[in-house]
Structure formats: structure tokens, C-alpha cells
Backbone as CSV, one residue per row, in Angstrom:
resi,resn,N_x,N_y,N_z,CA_x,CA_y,CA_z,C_x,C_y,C_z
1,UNK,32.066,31.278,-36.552,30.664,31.090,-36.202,29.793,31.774,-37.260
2,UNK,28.785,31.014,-37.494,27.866,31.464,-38.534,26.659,31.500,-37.657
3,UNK,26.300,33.239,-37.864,25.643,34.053,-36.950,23.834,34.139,-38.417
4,UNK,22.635,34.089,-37.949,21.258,34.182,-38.385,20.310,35.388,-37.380
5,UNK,20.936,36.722,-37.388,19.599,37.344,-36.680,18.575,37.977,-37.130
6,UNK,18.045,37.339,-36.498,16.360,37.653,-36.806,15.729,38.492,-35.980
7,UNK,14.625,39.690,-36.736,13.888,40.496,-35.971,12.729,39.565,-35.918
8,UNK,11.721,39.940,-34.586,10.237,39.238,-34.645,9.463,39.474,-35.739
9,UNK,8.322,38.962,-35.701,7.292,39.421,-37.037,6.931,40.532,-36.023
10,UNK,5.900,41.128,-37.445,4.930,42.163,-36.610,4.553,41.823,-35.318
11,UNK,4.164,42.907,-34.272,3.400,42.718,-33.381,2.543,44.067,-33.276
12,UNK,1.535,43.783,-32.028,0.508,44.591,-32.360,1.034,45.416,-30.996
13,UNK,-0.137,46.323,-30.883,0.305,47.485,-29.394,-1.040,47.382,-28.650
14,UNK,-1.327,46.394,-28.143,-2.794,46.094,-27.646,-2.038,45.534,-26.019
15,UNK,-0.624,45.770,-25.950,-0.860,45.120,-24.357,-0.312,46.437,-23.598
16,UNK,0.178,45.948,-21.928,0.095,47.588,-21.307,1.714,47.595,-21.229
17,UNK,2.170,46.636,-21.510,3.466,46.550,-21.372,4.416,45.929,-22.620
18,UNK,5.525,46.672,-23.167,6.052,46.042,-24.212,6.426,44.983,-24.234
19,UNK,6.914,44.158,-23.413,7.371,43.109,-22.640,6.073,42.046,-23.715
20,UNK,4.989,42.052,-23.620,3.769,41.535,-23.427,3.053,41.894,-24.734
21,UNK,3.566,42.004,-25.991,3.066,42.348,-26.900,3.520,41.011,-28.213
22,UNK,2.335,40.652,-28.576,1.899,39.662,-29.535,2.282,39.763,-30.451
23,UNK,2.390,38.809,-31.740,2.489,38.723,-33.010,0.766,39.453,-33.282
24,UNK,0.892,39.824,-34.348,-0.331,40.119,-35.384,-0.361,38.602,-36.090
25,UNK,-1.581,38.653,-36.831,-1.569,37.404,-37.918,-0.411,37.310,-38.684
26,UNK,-0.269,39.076,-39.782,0.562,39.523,-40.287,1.763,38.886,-39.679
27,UNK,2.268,39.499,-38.853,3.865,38.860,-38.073,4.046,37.473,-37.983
28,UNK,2.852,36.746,-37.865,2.828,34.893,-37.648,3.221,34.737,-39.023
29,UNK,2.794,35.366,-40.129,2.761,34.914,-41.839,4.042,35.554,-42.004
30,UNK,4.531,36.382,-41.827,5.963,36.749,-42.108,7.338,35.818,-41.569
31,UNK,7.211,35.616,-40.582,8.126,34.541,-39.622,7.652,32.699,-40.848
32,UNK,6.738,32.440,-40.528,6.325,31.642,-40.947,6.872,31.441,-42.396
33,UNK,6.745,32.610,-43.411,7.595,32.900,-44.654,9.031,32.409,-44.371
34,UNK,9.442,33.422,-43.665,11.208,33.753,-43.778,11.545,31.751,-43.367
35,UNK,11.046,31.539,-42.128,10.971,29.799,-41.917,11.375,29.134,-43.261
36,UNK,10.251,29.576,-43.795,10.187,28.489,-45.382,11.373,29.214,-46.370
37,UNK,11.510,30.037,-46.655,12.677,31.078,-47.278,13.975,30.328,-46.933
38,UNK,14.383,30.017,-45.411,15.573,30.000,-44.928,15.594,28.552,-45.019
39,UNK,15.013,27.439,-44.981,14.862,26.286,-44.601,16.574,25.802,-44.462
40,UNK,16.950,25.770,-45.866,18.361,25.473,-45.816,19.601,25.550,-44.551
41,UNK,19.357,27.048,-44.587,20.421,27.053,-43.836,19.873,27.017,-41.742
42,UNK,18.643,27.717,-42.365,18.089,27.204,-40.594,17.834,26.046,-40.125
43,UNK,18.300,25.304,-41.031,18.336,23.531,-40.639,19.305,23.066,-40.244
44,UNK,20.754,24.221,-40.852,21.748,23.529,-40.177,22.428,24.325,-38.700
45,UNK,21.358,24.791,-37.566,21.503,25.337,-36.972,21.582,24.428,-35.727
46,UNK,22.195,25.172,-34.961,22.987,24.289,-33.291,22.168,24.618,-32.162
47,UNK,22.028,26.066,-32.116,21.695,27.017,-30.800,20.676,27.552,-31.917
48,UNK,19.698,27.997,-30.845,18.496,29.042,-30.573,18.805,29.933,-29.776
49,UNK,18.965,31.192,-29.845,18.959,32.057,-28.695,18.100,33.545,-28.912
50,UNK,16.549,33.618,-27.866,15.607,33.906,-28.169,15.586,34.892,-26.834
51,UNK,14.955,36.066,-26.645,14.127,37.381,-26.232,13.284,36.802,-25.536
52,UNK,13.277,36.618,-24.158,12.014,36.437,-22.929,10.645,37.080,-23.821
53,UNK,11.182,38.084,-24.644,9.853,39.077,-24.993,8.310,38.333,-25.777
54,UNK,7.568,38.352,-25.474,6.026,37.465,-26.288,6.217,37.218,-27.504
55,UNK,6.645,38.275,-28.370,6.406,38.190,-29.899,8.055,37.580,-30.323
56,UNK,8.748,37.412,-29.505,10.218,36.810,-29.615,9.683,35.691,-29.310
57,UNK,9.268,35.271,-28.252,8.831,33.509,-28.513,8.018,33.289,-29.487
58,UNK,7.249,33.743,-29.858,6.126,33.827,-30.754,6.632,33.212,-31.757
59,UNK,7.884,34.426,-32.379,8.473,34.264,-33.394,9.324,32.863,-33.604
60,UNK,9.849,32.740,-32.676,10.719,31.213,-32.131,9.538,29.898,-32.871
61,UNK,8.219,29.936,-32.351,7.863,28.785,-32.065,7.464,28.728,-33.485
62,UNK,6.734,30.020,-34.244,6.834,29.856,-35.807,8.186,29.352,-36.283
63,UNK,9.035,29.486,-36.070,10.381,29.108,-36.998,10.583,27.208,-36.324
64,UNK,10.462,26.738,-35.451,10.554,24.997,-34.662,10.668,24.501,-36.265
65,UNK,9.593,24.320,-37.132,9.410,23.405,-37.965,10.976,23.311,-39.062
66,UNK,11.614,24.907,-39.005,12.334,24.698,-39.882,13.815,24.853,-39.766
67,UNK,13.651,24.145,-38.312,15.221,24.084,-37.527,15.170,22.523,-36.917
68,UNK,16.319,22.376,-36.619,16.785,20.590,-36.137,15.634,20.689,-35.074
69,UNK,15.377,18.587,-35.373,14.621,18.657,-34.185,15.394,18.688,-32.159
70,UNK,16.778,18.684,-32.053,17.565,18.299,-31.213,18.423,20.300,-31.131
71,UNK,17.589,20.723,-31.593,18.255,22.257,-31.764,18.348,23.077,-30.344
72,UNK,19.207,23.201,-29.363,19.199,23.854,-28.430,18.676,25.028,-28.409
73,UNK,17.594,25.067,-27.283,17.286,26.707,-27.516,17.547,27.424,-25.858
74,UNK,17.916,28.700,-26.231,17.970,29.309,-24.611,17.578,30.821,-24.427
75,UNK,16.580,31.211,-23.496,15.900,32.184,-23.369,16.738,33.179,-22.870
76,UNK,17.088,34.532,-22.975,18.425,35.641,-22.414,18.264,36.809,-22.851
77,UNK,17.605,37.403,-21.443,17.376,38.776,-21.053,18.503,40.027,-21.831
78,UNK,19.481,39.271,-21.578,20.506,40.488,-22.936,20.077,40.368,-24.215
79,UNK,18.772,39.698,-24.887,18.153,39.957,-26.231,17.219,40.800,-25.971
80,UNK,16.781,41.338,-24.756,15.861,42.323,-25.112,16.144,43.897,-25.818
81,UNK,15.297,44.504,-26.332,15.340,45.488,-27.036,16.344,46.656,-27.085
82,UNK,16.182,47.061,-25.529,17.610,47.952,-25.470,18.768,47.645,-24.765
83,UNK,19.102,46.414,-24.626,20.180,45.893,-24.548,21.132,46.452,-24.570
84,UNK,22.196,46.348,-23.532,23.792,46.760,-24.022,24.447,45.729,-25.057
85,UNK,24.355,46.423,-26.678,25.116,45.293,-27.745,26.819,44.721,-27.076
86,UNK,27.304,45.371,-26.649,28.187,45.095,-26.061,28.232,44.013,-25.320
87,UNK,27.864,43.606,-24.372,27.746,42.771,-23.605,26.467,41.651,-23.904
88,UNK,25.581,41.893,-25.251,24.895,41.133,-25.947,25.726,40.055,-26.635
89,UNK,26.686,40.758,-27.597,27.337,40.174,-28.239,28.166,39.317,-27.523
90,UNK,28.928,39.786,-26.219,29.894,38.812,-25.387,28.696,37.376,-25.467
91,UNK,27.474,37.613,-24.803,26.885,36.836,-24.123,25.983,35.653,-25.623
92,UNK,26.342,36.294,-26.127,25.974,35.296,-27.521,27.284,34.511,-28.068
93,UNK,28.515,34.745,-28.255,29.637,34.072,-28.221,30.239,33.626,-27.176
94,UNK,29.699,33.392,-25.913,29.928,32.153,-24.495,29.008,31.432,-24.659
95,UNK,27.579,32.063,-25.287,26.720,30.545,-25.571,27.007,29.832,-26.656
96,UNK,27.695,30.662,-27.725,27.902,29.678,-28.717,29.055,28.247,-28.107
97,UNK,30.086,29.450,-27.595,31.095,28.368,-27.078,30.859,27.494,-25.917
98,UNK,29.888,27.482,-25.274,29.385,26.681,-24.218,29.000,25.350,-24.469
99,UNK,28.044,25.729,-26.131,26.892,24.705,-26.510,28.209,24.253,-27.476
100,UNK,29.310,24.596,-27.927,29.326,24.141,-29.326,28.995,24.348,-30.531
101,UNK,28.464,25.310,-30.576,27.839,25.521,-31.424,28.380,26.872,-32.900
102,UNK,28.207,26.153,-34.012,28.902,27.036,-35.062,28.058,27.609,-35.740
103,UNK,26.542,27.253,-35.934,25.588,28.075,-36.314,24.401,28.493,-35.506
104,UNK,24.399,29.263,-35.414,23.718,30.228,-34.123,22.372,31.127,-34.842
105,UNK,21.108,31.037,-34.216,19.920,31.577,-34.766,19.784,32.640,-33.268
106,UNK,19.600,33.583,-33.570,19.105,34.757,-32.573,18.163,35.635,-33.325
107,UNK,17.234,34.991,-32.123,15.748,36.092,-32.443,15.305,36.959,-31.271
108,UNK,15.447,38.336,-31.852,15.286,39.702,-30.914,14.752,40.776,-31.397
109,UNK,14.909,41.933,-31.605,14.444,43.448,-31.664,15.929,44.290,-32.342
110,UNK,14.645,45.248,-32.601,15.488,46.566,-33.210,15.325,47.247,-31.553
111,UNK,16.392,48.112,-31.608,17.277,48.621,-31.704,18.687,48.056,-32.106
112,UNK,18.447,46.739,-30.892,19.714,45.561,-30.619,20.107,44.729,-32.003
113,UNK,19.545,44.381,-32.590,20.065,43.630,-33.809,21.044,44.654,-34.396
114,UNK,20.688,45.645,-35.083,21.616,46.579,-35.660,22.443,46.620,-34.990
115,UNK,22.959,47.037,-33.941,24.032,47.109,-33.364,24.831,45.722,-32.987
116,UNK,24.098,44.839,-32.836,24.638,43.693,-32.709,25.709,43.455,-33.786
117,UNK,24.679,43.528,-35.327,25.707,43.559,-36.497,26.715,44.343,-36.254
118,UNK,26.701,45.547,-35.706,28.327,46.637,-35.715,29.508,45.471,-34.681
119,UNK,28.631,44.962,-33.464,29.818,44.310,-32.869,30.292,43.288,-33.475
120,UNK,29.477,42.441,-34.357,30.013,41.197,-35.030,31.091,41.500,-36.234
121,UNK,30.817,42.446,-36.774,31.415,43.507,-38.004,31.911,44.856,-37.615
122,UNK,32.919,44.720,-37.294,33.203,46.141,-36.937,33.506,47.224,-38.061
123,UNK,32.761,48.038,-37.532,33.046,49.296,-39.313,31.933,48.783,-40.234
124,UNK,30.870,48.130,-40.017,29.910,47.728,-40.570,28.769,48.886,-40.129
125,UNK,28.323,49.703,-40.809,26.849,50.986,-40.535,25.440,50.046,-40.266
126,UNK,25.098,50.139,-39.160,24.307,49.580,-38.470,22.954,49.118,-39.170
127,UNK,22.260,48.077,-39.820,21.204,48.053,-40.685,20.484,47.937,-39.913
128,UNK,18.927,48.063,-41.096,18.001,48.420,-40.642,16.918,46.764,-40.669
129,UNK,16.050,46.574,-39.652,15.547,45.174,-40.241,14.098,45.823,-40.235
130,UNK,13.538,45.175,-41.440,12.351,44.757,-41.328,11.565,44.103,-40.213
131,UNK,10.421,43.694,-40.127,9.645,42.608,-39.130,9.968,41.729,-39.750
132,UNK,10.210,40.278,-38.982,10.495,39.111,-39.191,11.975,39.518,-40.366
133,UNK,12.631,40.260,-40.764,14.046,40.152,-41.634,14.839,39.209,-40.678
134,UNK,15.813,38.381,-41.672,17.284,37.739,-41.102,18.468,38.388,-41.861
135,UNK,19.305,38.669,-41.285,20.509,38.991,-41.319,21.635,37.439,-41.133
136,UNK,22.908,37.809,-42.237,23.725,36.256,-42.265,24.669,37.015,-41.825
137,UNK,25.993,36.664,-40.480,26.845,37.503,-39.902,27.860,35.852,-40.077
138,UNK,28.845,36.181,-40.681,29.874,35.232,-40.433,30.961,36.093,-39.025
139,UNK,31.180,35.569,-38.138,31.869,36.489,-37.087,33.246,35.676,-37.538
140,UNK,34.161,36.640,-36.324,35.717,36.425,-36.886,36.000,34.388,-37.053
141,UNK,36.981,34.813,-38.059,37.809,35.153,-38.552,37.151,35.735,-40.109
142,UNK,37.878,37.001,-40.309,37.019,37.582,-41.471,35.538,37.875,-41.373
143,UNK,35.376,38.899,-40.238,33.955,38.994,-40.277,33.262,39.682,-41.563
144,UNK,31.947,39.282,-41.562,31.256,40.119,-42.383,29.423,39.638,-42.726
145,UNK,29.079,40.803,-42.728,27.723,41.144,-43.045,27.651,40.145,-44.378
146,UNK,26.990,38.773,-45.060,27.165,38.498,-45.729,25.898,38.733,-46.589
147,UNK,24.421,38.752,-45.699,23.321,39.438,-46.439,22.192,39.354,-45.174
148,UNK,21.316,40.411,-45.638,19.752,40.732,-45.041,18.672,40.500,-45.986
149,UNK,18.129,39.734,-45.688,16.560,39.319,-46.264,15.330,39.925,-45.375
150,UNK,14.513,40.273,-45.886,13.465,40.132,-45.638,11.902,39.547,-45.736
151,UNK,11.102,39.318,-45.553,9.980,38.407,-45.986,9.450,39.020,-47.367
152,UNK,9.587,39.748,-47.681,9.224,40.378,-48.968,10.116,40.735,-50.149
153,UNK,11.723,41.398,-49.965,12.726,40.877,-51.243,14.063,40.722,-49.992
154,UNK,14.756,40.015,-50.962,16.442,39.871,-50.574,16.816,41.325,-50.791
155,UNK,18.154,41.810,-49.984,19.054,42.646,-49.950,20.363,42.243,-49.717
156,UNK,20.965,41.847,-51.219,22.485,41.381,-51.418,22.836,42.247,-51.139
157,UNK,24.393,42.602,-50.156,25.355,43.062,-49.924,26.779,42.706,-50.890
């Protein structure tokens, strides 16, 4: 499985609940970037799997243009922020295998992304994302961290 996670763009701190917190302009133009950046390979994507959270859909609906139009997407409370990666990761490889699916886009939060990478890569030191960054995770067989981008430079591994 060829794994794409993505942090949201910016968001702002104007609501009363984190749950409920927006993209900035900034965060719409960053997502919107990485979109156009990734086109390639986020085109050849199966599954969507996206964060109930505002600025996680947010981020979702900026990226539509540069994913299939027939692209499954599914909303799952184990993408929120402090998530057990553990049982994140289970619950992202039963959707892959549910849907079929061999390339997989997940858009969520820091804390959980980093750690996500440790479960997909084991013995992999947990990175750090930018707003709106993607991370490329080939999971087993032969896992590995293959690279992190961000909207502003690449970071080859």
C-alpha cells in the first residue's frame, strides 16, 4: 500500500473548540499548493481518509480537484489529533482493505501523523510536518518513509 499523509493547512484559533477551527487564507493557499505539487501521484489515489475536524475537511475539499473524480472518501474519528496511532493505523489498513484500495490519501493532525509514520515504519524517528506537508509511506512489504514535502521545499530522505 502506498500511504500520502497529509497535515491540514494552517488554521486559525478564533473558535471555542478545537474541533471547530478553520483554515486561514494562508492554510487554503498551502493545501491548494501541495494539490498542485502532488498532482501526479494524488491522482492516482483510491481512498480518502479524512479528520471529522473543520480544517481537515477544509483541507480535503482544497485537495477534490487534484484527486480521481470516483475517489472514495471516508470521514474517521481515529484521525483526530490525539488519537491512539495504534489503533489509527489498524483502522487505516481495514479501510484500505475494505475499499481495495492501494493508494491511500489521509488527511489529519500532528501529533497523530508522526506517529502514524513510526507504525507504518517501524524504527522510523517520528517526523515533524509542517501545515499542509505530505509525507510518502510505502507500508509492508519493505516499509519505508520514502519522502516529506512541504508547501515551501522538499525533504529527500
Amino acid at each position: 500500500m502506498q500511504l500520502y499523509l497529509m497535515r491540514h493547512g494552517e488554521a486559525g484559533f478564533d473558535a471555542s473548540v478545537d474541533s471547530q477551527r478553520t483554515l486561514t487564507d494562508l492554510g487554503q493557499r498551502e493545501v491548494l499548493h501541495m494539490g498542485a505539487r502532488l498532482t501526479q501521484e494524488l491522482s492516482l489515489c483510491e481512498l480518502v481518509l479524512v479528520s471529522p475536524y473543520v480544517r481537515a475537511q477544509q483541507s480535503w475539499i482544497c485537495l477534490q480537484a487534484a484527486l480521481p473524480d470516483d475517489v472514495q472518501v471516508e470521514t474517521l474519528e481515529e484521525l483526530v489529533p490525539n488519537a491512539d496511532p495504534v489503533l489509527s493505523h489498524d483502522v487505516i489498513a481495514a479501510y484500505a482493505e475494505a475499499h481495495g484500495a492501494e493508494r491511500v490519501l489521509v488527511v489529519a493532525h500532528m501529533p497523530l501523523l508522526a506517529y502514524l509514520v513510526r507504525e507504518f515504519v517501524p524504527g522510523v524517528e517520528p517526523p515533524l510536518f509542517a501545515t499542509a506537508a505530505v509525507a510518502s509511506v510505502k507500508s509492508e512489504p519493505g516499509a519505508e518513509l520514502q519522502w516529506l514535502k512541504s508547501p515551501t521545499m522538499p525533504v529527500l530522505l
